Coordinates of N, CA and C in Angstrom, one line a residue:
X10 N 114.6 109.2 70.6 CA 115.7 108.7 71.4 C 115.3 107.3 72.0
X11 N 116.3 106.5 72.4 CA 116.0 105.3 73.0 C 115.6 105.6 74.5
X12 N 114.4 105.1 74.8 CA 113.8 105.4 76.1 C 114.0 104.2 77.1
X13 N 114.7 103.3 76.7 CA 115.0 102.1 77.6 C 116.5 102.0 78.0
X14 N 117.0 103.2 78.4 CA 118.4 103.3 78.7 C 118.6 103.9 80.1
X15 N 119.7 103.7 80.8 CA 120.0 104.2 82.1 C 121.3 105.1 81.9
X16 N 121.2 106.3 82.5 CA 122.4 107.2 82.4 C 123.2 107.0 83.7
X17 N 124.5 106.7 83.6 CA 125.4 106.5 84.7 C 126.7 107.2 84.4
X18 N 127.1 108.0 85.4 CA 128.4 108.8 85.2 C 129.6 108.0 85.7
X19 N 130.1 107.1 85.0 CA 131.3 106.3 85.4 C 132.5 107.2 85.2
X20 N 133.4 107.1 86.1 CA 134.6 107.9 86.1 C 135.8 107.0 85.7
X21 N 136.7 107.5 84.8 CA 137.7 106.7 84.3 C 138.8 106.3 85.3
X22 N 138.9 107.0 86.4 CA 139.9 106.6 87.4 C 139.3 105.8 88.6
X23 N 138.1 105.3 88.4 CA 137.5 104.4 89.4 C 137.5 103.0 89.0
X24 N 137.3 102.1 89.9 CA 137.2 100.6 89.6 C 135.8 100.2 89.9
X25 N 135.2 99.4 89.1 CA 133.8 99.0 89.2 C 133.7 97.5 89.3
X26 N 132.8 97.0 90.2 CA 132.5 95.6 90.2 C 131.3 95.4 89.2
X27 N 131.4 94.3 88.4 CA 130.4 94.1 87.4 C 129.0 93.9 88.0
X28 N 128.9 93.5 89.3 CA 127.6 93.4 89.9 C 126.9 94.7 90.0
X29 N 127.6 95.8 90.1 CA 127.0 97.1 90.1 C 126.1 97.3 88.8
X30 N 126.6 96.9 87.7 CA 125.9 97.0 86.4 C 124.8 95.9 86.4
X31 N 125.1 94.7 86.7 CA 124.1 93.6 86.6 C 123.0 93.7 87.6
X32 N 123.3 94.1 88.9 CA 122.3 94.1 89.9 C 121.7 95.4 90.3
X33 N 122.4 96.5 90.0 CA 121.9 97.8 90.3 C 121.5 98.6 89.1
X34 N 122.4 99.0 88.3 CA 122.2 100.0 87.2 C 121.1 99.4 86.3
X35 N 121.2 98.2 85.9 CA 120.3 97.5 85.0 C 118.9 97.6 85.5
X36 N 118.7 97.7 86.8 CA 117.3 97.6 87.4 C 116.7 99.0 87.8
X37 N 117.4 100.0 87.4 CA 116.9 101.4 87.7 C 115.6 101.7 86.9
X38 N 114.6 102.0 87.7 CA 113.3 102.3 87.0 C 113.1 103.8 86.8
X39 N 113.5 104.6 87.8 CA 113.5 106.1 87.8 C 114.9 106.6 88.2
X40 N 115.2 106.5 89.5 CA 116.5 106.9 90.0 C 117.0 105.9 91.0
X41 N 118.2 105.5 90.8 CA 118.8 104.5 91.7 C 120.0 105.1 92.4
X42 N 120.1 104.7 93.7 CA 121.3 105.2 94.5 C 121.9 104.0 95.2
X43 N 123.2 104.0 95.5 CA 123.8 102.9 96.2 C 125.1 103.4 96.9
X44 N 125.7 102.6 97.8 CA 126.9 103.0 98.5 C 128.1 103.1 97.5
X45 N 129.0 104.0 97.9 CA 130.3 104.1 97.1 C 131.4 104.0 98.1
X46 N 132.4 103.2 97.7 CA 133.5 102.9 98.6 C 134.7 103.9 98.3
X47 N 135.5 104.1 99.4 CA 136.7 104.9 99.3 C 136.5 106.3 98.7
X48 N 135.6 107.0 99.3 CA 135.3 108.3 98.8 C 135.7 109.4 99.9
X49 N 136.5 110.3 99.5 CA 136.8 111.5 100.3 C 137.3 111.1 101.7
X50 N 138.1 110.1 101.8 CA 138.6 109.7 103.1 C 137.7 108.7 103.9
X51 N 136.6 108.4 103.4 CA 135.6 107.5 104.0 C 135.8 106.1 103.4
X52 N 135.6 105.1 104.2 CA 135.6 103.7 103.6 C 134.4 103.6 102.7
X53 N 133.2 104.1 103.2 CA 132.0 103.9 102.4 C 131.1 105.2 102.7
X54 N 130.5 105.7 101.7 CA 129.4 106.7 101.8 C 128.2 106.1 101.2
X55 N 127.0 106.3 101.9 CA 125.8 105.7 101.4 C 124.6 106.4 101.8
X56 N 123.5 106.2 101.1 CA 122.2 106.8 101.5 C 121.7 106.0 102.7
X57 N 121.0 106.7 103.5 CA 120.2 106.0 104.6 C 118.8 105.9 104.2
X58 N 118.3 104.7 104.0 CA 117.0 104.4 103.5 C 116.1 104.0 104.6
X59 N 114.9 104.6 104.6 CA 113.9 104.3 105.6 C 113.1 103.1 105.3
X60 N 112.2 102.7 106.2 CA 111.4 101.5 105.9 C 110.5 101.6 104.7
X61 N 110.2 102.8 104.3 CA 109.3 103.1 103.2 C 110.1 103.0 101.9
X62 N 111.4 102.8 101.9 CA 112.2 102.7 100.7 C 112.7 104.0 100.2
X63 N 112.4 105.1 101.0 CA 112.9 106.4 100.6 C 114.1 106.8 101.3
X64 N 114.9 107.7 100.7 CA 116.2 108.2 101.3 C 115.8 109.2 102.4
X65 N 116.3 109.0 103.6 CA 116.0 109.9 104.7 C 117.2 110.8 105.0
X66 N 118.4 110.3 104.7 CA 119.6 111.1 105.0 C 120.7 110.5 104.2
X67 N 121.9 111.1 104.4 CA 123.1 110.6 103.7 C 124.2 110.3 104.7
X68 N 124.8 109.2 104.7 CA 126.0 108.9 105.6 C 127.2 109.2 104.8
X69 N 127.6 110.5 104.9 CA 128.8 111.0 104.1 C 129.6 111.9 105.0
X70 N 130.9 112.1 104.7 CA 131.8 113.0 105.4 C 131.7 114.4 104.9
X71 N 131.7 114.6 103.6 CA 131.8 115.9 103.0 C 130.4 116.5 102.9
X72 N 130.1 117.6 103.6 CA 128.9 118.4 103.5 C 127.6 117.5 103.6
X73 N 127.4 116.8 104.7 CA 126.3 115.9 104.8 C 124.9 116.5 104.7
X74 N 124.8 117.8 104.8 CA 123.5 118.5 104.8 C 123.1 118.8 103.4
X75 N 123.9 118.5 102.4 CA 123.5 118.7 101.0 C 122.3 117.9 100.7
X76 N 121.4 118.5 99.8 CA 120.2 117.7 99.5 C 120.5 116.4 98.8
X77 N 121.4 116.4 98.0 CA 121.8 115.1 97.3 C 123.3 114.9 97.6
X78 N 123.6 114.4 98.8 CA 125.0 114.3 99.2 C 125.5 112.9 98.8
X79 N 125.7 112.7 97.6 CA 126.2 111.5 97.1 C 127.3 111.7 96.1
X80 N 128.2 110.8 95.9 CA 129.3 110.8 94.9 C 128.7 110.6 93.5
X81 N 129.3 111.1 92.5 CA 128.8 110.9 91.1 C 128.7 109.4 90.8
X82 N 129.5 108.6 91.4 CA 129.4 107.1 91.1 C 128.3 106.5 91.9
X83 N 127.5 107.2 92.7 CA 126.5 106.7 93.6 C 125.1 106.7 93.1
X84 N 124.9 107.0 91.8 CA 123.5 107.1 91.4 C 123.4 106.9 89.9
X85 N 122.3 106.5 89.4 CA 122.0 106.4 88.0 C 120.5 106.9 87.8
X86 N 120.3 107.4 86.6 CA 118.9 107.9 86.2 C 118.4 107.2 85.0
X87 N 117.2 106.8 85.1 CA 116.6 106.2 83.9 C 116.3 107.3 82.9
X88 N 116.7 107.1 81.6 CA 116.6 108.1 80.6 C 115.2 108.7 80.4
X89 N 114.2 108.0 80.7 CA 112.8 108.5 80.6 C 112.6 109.7 81.5
X90 N 113.3 109.8 82.6 CA 113.2 110.9 83.5 C 113.7 112.2 82.9
X91 N 114.6 112.1 82.0 CA 115.1 113.3 81.3 C 114.1 113.9 80.4
X92 N 113.3 113.1 79.8 CA 112.3 113.5 78.8 C 110.9 113.7 79.3
X93 N 110.7 113.4 80.6 CA 109.4 113.5 81.2 C 109.1 115.0 81.5
X94 N 107.9 115.4 81.1 CA 107.5 116.8 81.4 C 106.7 116.8 82.7
X95 N 107.2 117.7 83.5 CA 106.5 117.9 84.8 C 105.4 119.0 84.6
X96 N 104.2 118.7 85.2 CA 103.1 119.7 85.1 C 102.9 120.3 86.4

């Protein structure tokens, strides 16, 4: 398989700014997350990132205590992560 690809779940009823692909998705090394607009009654839902660059919480309306409380349009995964074996 091509191991230099990024998996992103684009939805056919959403609108996308090309900068999302050029500046965000293209640069995903393992897992990338970003804000999503107009989700579930919120203007914006987004990860809260700490000074260490890690996600500390989620700024979302729907079920904010979920471990991965993001919209499907809010993340991408580098394909290598799907084939990596955890020991």
